[in-house]
Coordinates of C-alpha atoms in Angstrom, one line a residue:
M21 CA 99.6 90.7 64.5
G22 CA 97.3 91.1 67.8
E23 CA 98.3 92.8 71.0
I24 CA 99.9 90.8 73.5
F25 CA 96.9 92.1 76.3
S26 CA 93.6 92.9 75.0
D27 CA 92.9 95.9 77.7
A28 CA 94.5 99.2 78.2
E29 CA 95.1 98.2 81.6
H30 CA 98.6 97.0 81.4
V31 CA 101.6 98.1 79.8
D32 CA 103.8 96.4 77.0
P33 CA 105.7 93.8 78.3
F34 CA 109.0 95.3 77.5
M35 CA 108.1 98.4 80.1
G36 CA 106.8 95.9 82.7
C37 CA 109.1 95.4 85.6
P38 CA 112.5 93.9 84.7
C39 CA 112.3 92.1 89.0
C40 CA 108.7 90.7 88.3
A41 CA 107.1 91.1 85.2
E42 CA 104.6 93.0 86.3
T43 CA 102.5 95.2 83.7
S44 CA 99.5 95.8 85.3
M45 CA 98.9 99.6 85.1
D46 CA 97.7 99.7 89.0
Q47 CA 100.5 98.2 90.1
L48 CA 103.1 100.6 88.5
D49 CA 103.2 103.8 89.7
G50 CA 105.4 106.9 87.6
F51 CA 107.5 109.3 90.0
D52 CA 109.1 112.5 88.5
P53 CA 112.3 113.4 89.5
G54 CA 113.1 114.5 92.9
A55 CA 110.0 112.5 93.8
G56 CA 109.0 109.4 94.9
P57 CA 110.5 106.5 97.2
F58 CA 114.2 107.5 95.4
P59 CA 113.7 111.3 95.3
H60 CA 117.7 111.5 94.1
Y61 CA 117.4 110.1 91.1
P62 CA 117.7 112.2 88.2
H63 CA 115.4 111.2 85.8
E64 CA 111.5 110.1 85.6
Y65 CA 111.4 106.3 86.9
V66 CA 108.6 103.8 87.8
W67 CA 108.0 101.9 90.8
C68 CA 106.3 98.1 90.5
E69 CA 104.6 98.3 94.1
T70 CA 104.7 94.2 93.6
C71 CA 107.9 93.8 94.1
G72 CA 108.9 97.1 95.3
M73 CA 111.2 97.7 92.4
A74 CA 112.0 101.1 91.2
Y75 CA 113.3 101.2 87.6
D76 CA 113.3 103.4 85.0
P77 CA 111.9 102.3 81.7
N78 CA 113.4 104.7 79.4
H79 CA 116.9 104.1 79.8
N80 CA 116.7 100.1 79.0
R81 CA 114.9 99.2 82.6
Y82 CA 117.9 100.8 84.0
T83 CA 117.3 99.0 88.2
I84 CA 117.2 102.0 90.8
G85 CA 116.8 100.4 93.9
N86 CA 113.6 98.0 96.0
T87 CA 112.2 99.3 98.8
K88 CA 111.4 95.8 100.2
L89 CA 114.4 94.8 100.2
D90 CA 116.1 98.1 101.4
I91 CA 118.6 98.3 98.5

């Protein structure tokens, strides 16, 4: 079975943004606990530059907040 994306510039769709489905690694920034736009989140998380959603791909894509919507 072939890969969904032919280049390594994208993450697996199941690890992409749960809000806008972004998968480009250029648009997804990973942060350690205590860093980034949500420094109080206790686990590593991803912030999507496309829509502003922060989510945890390791905890069933749990959404943390959205910087563009100020939530």
